[in-house]
PDB file of C-alpha atoms in Angstrom:
ATOM      1  CA  MET A   1    -198.349 -43.729 -21.862  1.00  0.00           C
ATOM      2  CA  PRO A   2    -199.467 -44.682 -18.336  1.00  0.00           C
ATOM      3  CA  HIS A   3    -201.213 -42.082 -16.222  1.00  0.00           C
ATOM      4  CA  PRO A   4    -198.788 -40.163 -13.942  1.00  0.00           C
ATOM      5  CA  ASP A   5    -200.742 -41.340 -10.877  1.00  0.00           C
ATOM      6  CA  ALA A   6    -200.181 -44.963 -11.912  1.00  0.00           C
ATOM      7  CA  LEU A   7    -196.444 -44.349 -12.228  1.00  0.00           C
ATOM      8  CA  HIS A   8    -196.382 -42.628  -8.832  1.00  0.00           C
ATOM      9  CA  LEU A   9    -198.240 -45.493  -7.116  1.00  0.00           C
ATOM     10  CA  GLY A  10    -195.931 -48.157  -8.537  1.00  0.00           C
ATOM     11  CA  ARG A  11    -192.677 -46.271  -7.999  1.00  0.00           C
ATOM     12  CA  GLU A  12    -193.562 -45.218  -4.450  1.00  0.00           C
ATOM     13  CA  ALA A  13    -194.588 -48.776  -3.548  1.00  0.00           C
ATOM     14  CA  THR A  14    -191.211 -50.014  -4.875  1.00  0.00           C
ATOM     15  CA  ARG A  15    -189.380 -47.333  -2.880  1.00  0.00           C
ATOM     16  CA  LEU A  16    -191.214 -48.275   0.329  1.00  0.00           C
ATOM     17  CA  LEU A  17    -190.590 -51.972  -0.242  1.00  0.00           C
ATOM     18  CA  ALA A  18    -186.864 -51.291  -0.757  1.00  0.00           C
ATOM     19  CA  LEU A  19    -186.730 -49.278   2.488  1.00  0.00           C
ATOM     20  CA  SER A  20    -188.483 -52.082   4.406  1.00  0.00           C
ATOM     21  CA  GLY A  21    -185.588 -54.470   3.788  1.00  0.00           C
ATOM     22  CA  VAL A  22    -187.910 -57.499   3.664  1.00  0.00           C
ATOM     23  CA  CYS A  23    -186.607 -58.742   0.329  1.00  0.00           C
ATOM     24  CA  GLU A  24    -183.959 -58.216  -2.298  1.00  0.00           C
ATOM     25  CA  LEU A  25    -184.893 -56.024  -5.254  1.00  0.00           C
ATOM     26  CA  ARG A  26    -183.251 -56.925  -8.530  1.00  0.00           C
ATOM     27  CA  PRO A  27    -183.311 -54.688 -11.604  1.00  0.00           C
ATOM     28  CA  GLY A  28    -186.876 -54.116 -12.745  1.00  0.00           C
ATOM     29  CA  LEU A  29    -188.573 -55.882 -15.616  1.00  0.00           C
ATOM     30  CA  THR A  30    -188.038 -54.439 -19.082  1.00  0.00           C
ATOM     31  CA  ASP A  31    -190.725 -53.782 -21.696  1.00  0.00           C
ATOM     32  CA  ARG A  32    -189.519 -56.863 -23.571  1.00  0.00           C
ATOM     33  CA  GLU A  33    -189.850 -59.007 -20.439  1.00  0.00           C
ATOM     34  CA  PHE A  34    -193.344 -57.648 -19.736  1.00  0.00           C
ATOM     35  CA  ALA A  35    -194.378 -58.490 -23.320  1.00  0.00           C
ATOM     36  CA  ARG A  36    -193.061 -62.065 -22.966  1.00  0.00           C
ATOM     37  CA  ILE A  37    -194.706 -62.630 -19.574  1.00  0.00           C
ATOM     38  CA  GLU A  38    -198.063 -61.190 -20.619  1.00  0.00           C
ATOM     39  CA  ALA A  39    -198.128 -63.286 -23.794  1.00  0.00           C
ATOM     40  CA  GLU A  40    -196.959 -66.484 -22.085  1.00  0.00           C
ATOM     41  CA  TYR A  41    -199.431 -66.281 -19.185  1.00  0.00           C
ATOM     42  CA  ASP A  42    -202.292 -64.473 -20.969  1.00  0.00           C
ATOM     43  CA  ILE A  43    -202.313 -61.587 -18.489  1.00  0.00           C
ATOM     44  CA  GLU A  44    -201.973 -57.806 -18.556  1.00  0.00           C
ATOM     45  CA  PHE A  45    -200.366 -56.056 -15.624  1.00  0.00           C
ATOM     46  CA  ALA A  46    -202.192 -52.985 -14.330  1.00  0.00           C
ATOM     47  CA  ASP A  47    -200.177 -49.815 -14.941  1.00  0.00           C
ATOM     48  CA  ASP A  48    -199.229 -49.323 -11.269  1.00  0.00           C
ATOM     49  CA  HIS A  49    -198.235 -53.000 -10.869  1.00  0.00           C
ATOM     50  CA  ARG A  50    -196.158 -52.667 -14.039  1.00  0.00           C
ATOM     51  CA  ALA A  51    -194.412 -49.535 -12.672  1.00  0.00           C
ATOM     52  CA  PHE A  52    -193.825 -51.388  -9.378  1.00  0.00           C
ATOM     53  CA  LEU A  53    -192.135 -54.343 -11.114  1.00  0.00           C
ATOM     54  CA  ALA A  54    -190.238 -52.051 -13.512  1.00  0.00           C
ATOM     55  CA  GLY A  55    -188.813 -50.209 -10.508  1.00  0.00           C
ATOM     56  CA  GLY A  56    -187.432 -53.397  -8.993  1.00  0.00           C
ATOM     57  CA  LEU A  57    -188.241 -57.097  -9.094  1.00  0.00           C
ATOM     58  CA  PRO A  58    -188.758 -58.449  -5.551  1.00  0.00           C
ATOM     59  CA  ILE A  59    -186.840 -61.664  -4.971  1.00  0.00           C
ATOM     60  CA  ASN A  60    -187.292 -64.161  -2.155  1.00  0.00           C
ATOM     61  CA  SER A  61    -183.925 -63.734  -0.474  1.00  0.00           C
ATOM     62  CA  ALA A  62    -184.795 -65.047   2.987  1.00  0.00           C
ATOM     63  CA  ARG A  63    -185.917 -68.481   4.089  1.00  0.00           C
ATOM     64  CA  PRO A  64    -189.690 -68.625   4.606  1.00  0.00           C
ATOM     65  CA  GLU A  65    -191.022 -68.551   8.136  1.00  0.00           C
ATOM     66  CA  GLU A  66    -191.998 -71.911   9.587  1.00  0.00           C
ATOM     67  CA  GLY A  67    -195.549 -72.769   8.529  1.00  0.00           C
ATOM     68  CA  ALA A  68    -195.555 -70.240   5.681  1.00  0.00           C
ATOM     69  CA  THR A  69    -197.947 -71.067   2.860  1.00  0.00           C
ATOM     70  CA  TRP A  70    -195.500 -70.104   0.108  1.00  0.00           C
ATOM     71  CA  GLU A  71    -191.860 -71.142  -0.011  1.00  0.00           C
ATOM     72  CA  ARG A  72    -191.289 -68.283  -2.479  1.00  0.00           C
ATOM     73  CA  PRO A  73    -194.082 -65.739  -1.950  1.00  0.00           C
ATOM     74  CA  TRP A  74    -192.789 -63.196  -4.486  1.00  0.00           C
ATOM     75  CA  PRO A  75    -193.525 -64.428  -8.036  1.00  0.00           C
ATOM     76  CA  ASP A  76    -190.223 -64.460  -9.928  1.00  0.00           C
ATOM     77  CA  TRP A  77    -191.477 -63.241 -13.289  1.00  0.00           C
ATOM     78  CA  ARG A  78    -187.975 -63.235 -14.783  1.00  0.00           C
ATOM     79  CA  ASP A  79    -186.439 -66.570 -13.769  1.00  0.00           C
ATOM     80  CA  GLY A  80    -189.245 -68.409 -11.987  1.00  0.00           C
ATOM     81  CA  ASP A  81    -190.424 -71.909 -12.686  1.00  0.00           C
ATOM     82  CA  GLU A  82    -193.286 -71.783 -15.213  1.00  0.00           C
ATOM     83  CA  GLU A  83    -195.331 -74.416 -13.387  1.00  0.00           C
ATOM     84  CA  GLU A  84    -194.929 -72.586 -10.064  1.00  0.00           C
ATOM     85  CA  LEU A  85    -195.977 -69.273 -11.658  1.00  0.00           C
ATOM     86  CA  ARG A  86    -199.060 -70.911 -13.179  1.00  0.00           C
ATOM     87  CA  ARG A  87    -199.994 -72.409  -9.787  1.00  0.00           C
ATOM     88  CA  HIS A  88    -199.636 -68.951  -8.254  1.00  0.00           C
ATOM     89  CA  LEU A  89    -201.863 -67.444 -10.949  1.00  0.00           C
ATOM     90  CA  GLU A  90    -204.482 -70.165 -10.388  1.00  0.00           C
ATOM     91  CA  TRP A  91    -204.443 -69.888  -6.570  1.00  0.00           C
ATOM     92  CA  PRO A  92    -207.728 -67.923  -6.291  1.00  0.00           C
ATOM     93  CA  ILE A  93    -209.612 -70.666  -8.153  1.00  0.00           C
ATOM     94  CA  HIS A  94    -207.968 -73.730  -6.655  1.00  0.00           C
ATOM     95  CA  ASP A  95    -207.899 -72.398  -3.107  1.00  0.00           C
ATOM     96  CA  VAL A  96    -211.714 -72.423  -3.144  1.00  0.00           C
ATOM     97  CA  ASP A  97    -211.432 -76.209  -3.521  1.00  0.00           C
ATOM     98  CA  ARG A  98    -209.531 -76.411  -0.217  1.00  0.00           C
ATOM     99  CA  ALA A  99    -212.110 -74.429   1.778  1.00  0.00           C
ATOM    100  CA  PRO A 100    -214.207 -76.557   4.143  1.00  0.00           C
ATOM    101  CA  GLY A 101    -217.633 -77.520   2.842  1.00  0.00           C
ATOM    102  CA  ASN A 102    -216.991 -76.610  -0.786  1.00  0.00           C
ATOM    103  CA  ASP A 103    -218.192 -79.197  -3.250  1.00  0.00           C
ATOM    104  CA  ALA A 104    -217.451 -79.703  -6.941  1.00  0.00           C
ATOM    105  CA  GLU A 105    -220.245 -77.310  -7.959  1.00  0.00           C
ATOM    106  CA  THR A 106    -218.807 -74.494  -5.798  1.00  0.00           C
ATOM    107  CA  VAL A 107    -215.380 -75.028  -7.351  1.00  0.00           C
ATOM    108  CA  ARG A 108    -216.898 -75.061 -10.868  1.00  0.00           C
ATOM    109  CA  ILE A 109    -218.730 -71.776 -10.189  1.00  0.00           C
ATOM    110  CA  ALA A 110    -215.591 -70.190  -8.684  1.00  0.00           C
ATOM    111  CA  GLY A 111    -213.579 -71.234 -11.739  1.00  0.00           C
ATOM    112  CA  HIS A 112    -216.216 -69.706 -13.999  1.00  0.00           C
ATOM    113  CA  GLU A 113    -216.353 -66.464 -11.974  1.00  0.00           C
ATOM    114  CA  PHE A 114    -212.568 -66.060 -11.769  1.00  0.00           C
ATOM    115  CA  ALA A 115    -212.280 -66.780 -15.498  1.00  0.00           C
ATOM    116  CA  ARG A 116    -214.286 -63.662 -16.318  1.00  0.00           C
ATOM    117  CA  PRO A 117    -212.458 -60.650 -17.773  1.00  0.00           C
ATOM    118  CA  LEU A 118    -211.222 -59.553 -14.325  1.00  0.00           C
ATOM    119  CA  LYS A 119    -208.025 -61.462 -13.753  1.00  0.00           C
ATOM    120  CA  LEU A 120    -206.009 -61.390 -10.578  1.00  0.00           C
ATOM    121  CA  ILE A 121    -202.223 -61.361 -10.681  1.00  0.00           C
ATOM    122  CA  PRO A 122    -200.170 -62.604  -7.730  1.00  0.00           C
ATOM    123  CA  LEU A 123    -198.296 -59.876  -5.927  1.00  0.00           C
ATOM    124  CA  TYR A 124    -197.009 -61.643  -2.811  1.00  0.00           C
ATOM    125  CA  ALA A 125    -198.053 -65.052  -1.432  1.00  0.00           C
ATOM    126  CA  HIS A 126    -201.889 -65.053  -1.414  1.00  0.00           C
ATOM    127  CA  ARG A 127    -202.111 -61.294  -2.073  1.00  0.00           C
ATOM    128  CA  PHE A 128    -203.375 -60.380  -5.535  1.00  0.00           C
ATOM    129  CA  ILE A 129    -203.967 -57.268  -7.588  1.00  0.00           C
ATOM    130  CA  PRO A 130    -206.476 -56.955 -10.444  1.00  0.00           C
ATOM    131  CA  ALA A 131    -204.970 -57.068 -13.914  1.00  0.00           C
ATOM    132  CA  GLY A 132    -205.650 -54.719 -16.770  1.00  0.00           C
ATOM    133  CA  ARG A 133    -203.600 -52.399 -18.909  1.00  0.00           C
ATOM    134  CA  GLY A 134    -204.790 -48.819 -18.495  1.00  0.00           C
ATOM    135  CA  THR A 135    -205.945 -49.422 -14.909  1.00  0.00           C
ATOM    136  CA  TYR A 136    -204.328 -48.404 -11.631  1.00  0.00           C
ATOM    137  CA  GLY A 137    -205.159 -47.744  -8.005  1.00  0.00           C
ATOM    138  CA  SER A 138    -206.981 -51.034  -7.481  1.00  0.00           C
ATOM    139  CA  PRO A 139    -207.066 -52.602  -4.037  1.00  0.00           C
ATOM    140  CA  VAL A 140    -204.725 -55.447  -3.138  1.00  0.00           C
ATOM    141  CA  LEU A 141    -206.753 -58.511  -2.166  1.00  0.00           C
ATOM    142  CA  SER A 142    -205.864 -61.322   0.206  1.00  0.00           C
ATOM    143  CA  ILE A 143    -207.487 -64.563  -0.939  1.00  0.00           C
ATOM    144  CA  TRP A 144    -207.611 -67.642   1.256  1.00  0.00           C
ATOM    145  CA  GLY A 145    -210.226 -70.274   0.427  1.00  0.00           C
ATOM    146  CA  SER A 146    -213.555 -68.520   0.099  1.00  0.00           C
ATOM    147  CA  ASP A 147    -212.277 -65.609   2.231  1.00  0.00           C
ATOM    148  CA  MET A 148    -211.347 -62.490   0.269  1.00  0.00           C
ATOM    149  CA  ILE A 149    -210.416 -59.251   2.038  1.00  0.00           C
ATOM    150  CA  THR A 150    -208.844 -55.972   1.015  1.00  0.00           C
ATOM    151  CA  TYR A 151    -205.264 -55.799   2.271  1.00  0.00           C
ATOM    152  CA  GLY A 152    -204.559 -52.323   0.955  1.00  0.00           C
ATOM    153  CA  ARG A 153    -206.454 -49.556  -0.835  1.00  0.00           C
ATOM    154  CA  ASP A 154    -203.676 -49.543  -3.457  1.00  0.00           C
ATOM    155  CA  LEU A 155    -200.070 -50.733  -3.816  1.00  0.00           C
ATOM    156  CA  ILE A 156    -198.634 -48.083  -1.484  1.00  0.00           C
ATOM    157  CA  ASP A 157    -201.179 -48.797   1.241  1.00  0.00           C
ATOM    158  CA  TYR A 158    -200.558 -52.532   0.835  1.00  0.00           C
ATOM    159  CA  VAL A 159    -196.767 -52.253   1.246  1.00  0.00           C
ATOM    160  CA  ARG A 160    -197.256 -50.089   4.334  1.00  0.00           C
ATOM    161  CA  HIS A 161    -199.820 -52.532   5.771  1.00  0.00           C
ATOM    162  CA  ASP A 162    -197.949 -55.784   5.111  1.00  0.00           C
ATOM    163  CA  PHE A 163    -194.302 -54.788   5.608  1.00  0.00           C
ATOM    164  CA  TYR A 164    -194.299 -52.022   8.220  1.00  0.00           C
ATOM    165  CA  ARG A 165    -195.448 -51.868  11.798  1.00  0.00           C
ATOM    166  CA  GLN A 166    -198.186 -49.337  12.537  1.00  0.00           C
ATOM    167  CA  ASP A 167    -195.771 -47.155  14.517  1.00  0.00           C
ATOM    168  CA  ASP A 168    -193.076 -47.028  11.811  1.00  0.00           C
ATOM    169  CA  ASP A 169    -192.372 -43.499  10.642  1.00  0.00           C
ATOM    170  CA  LEU A 170    -192.555 -43.482   6.861  1.00  0.00           C
TER     171      LEU A 170
END
């Protein structure tokens, strides 16, 4: 059973996302769907990320902004294209290849480092959250080339940071 704090983080992040109106939320993923996804992509969702996606599956309902990196920034774990989901999962490794000045050795090292037990799961566009059953409260990371920054202390902080203006009253 997930820790109550993990459930709170995920459910509150889903609630805030729903209130933001930035995307459509479809019914959340079921235990059976989580089992299929985790087996198919060799990942384990963190407990708060799992609670977030169980509370509602974000769907890309609006056209992307001009110049947006991702046509569909929310990974569609239920009905998404397998190849597109794999590209999204591999973004942290392959984006290093696109950074200026990175050679084959840098890309090889990045691939080795990102292949370690810590796996990153796409949350939205180039925002990722560490994987791992039994974990929660991890920061949400923004990864672009060799640039990696924290975009939220946890899921709730991330949703507030990325989808609300600073002066919004939550």
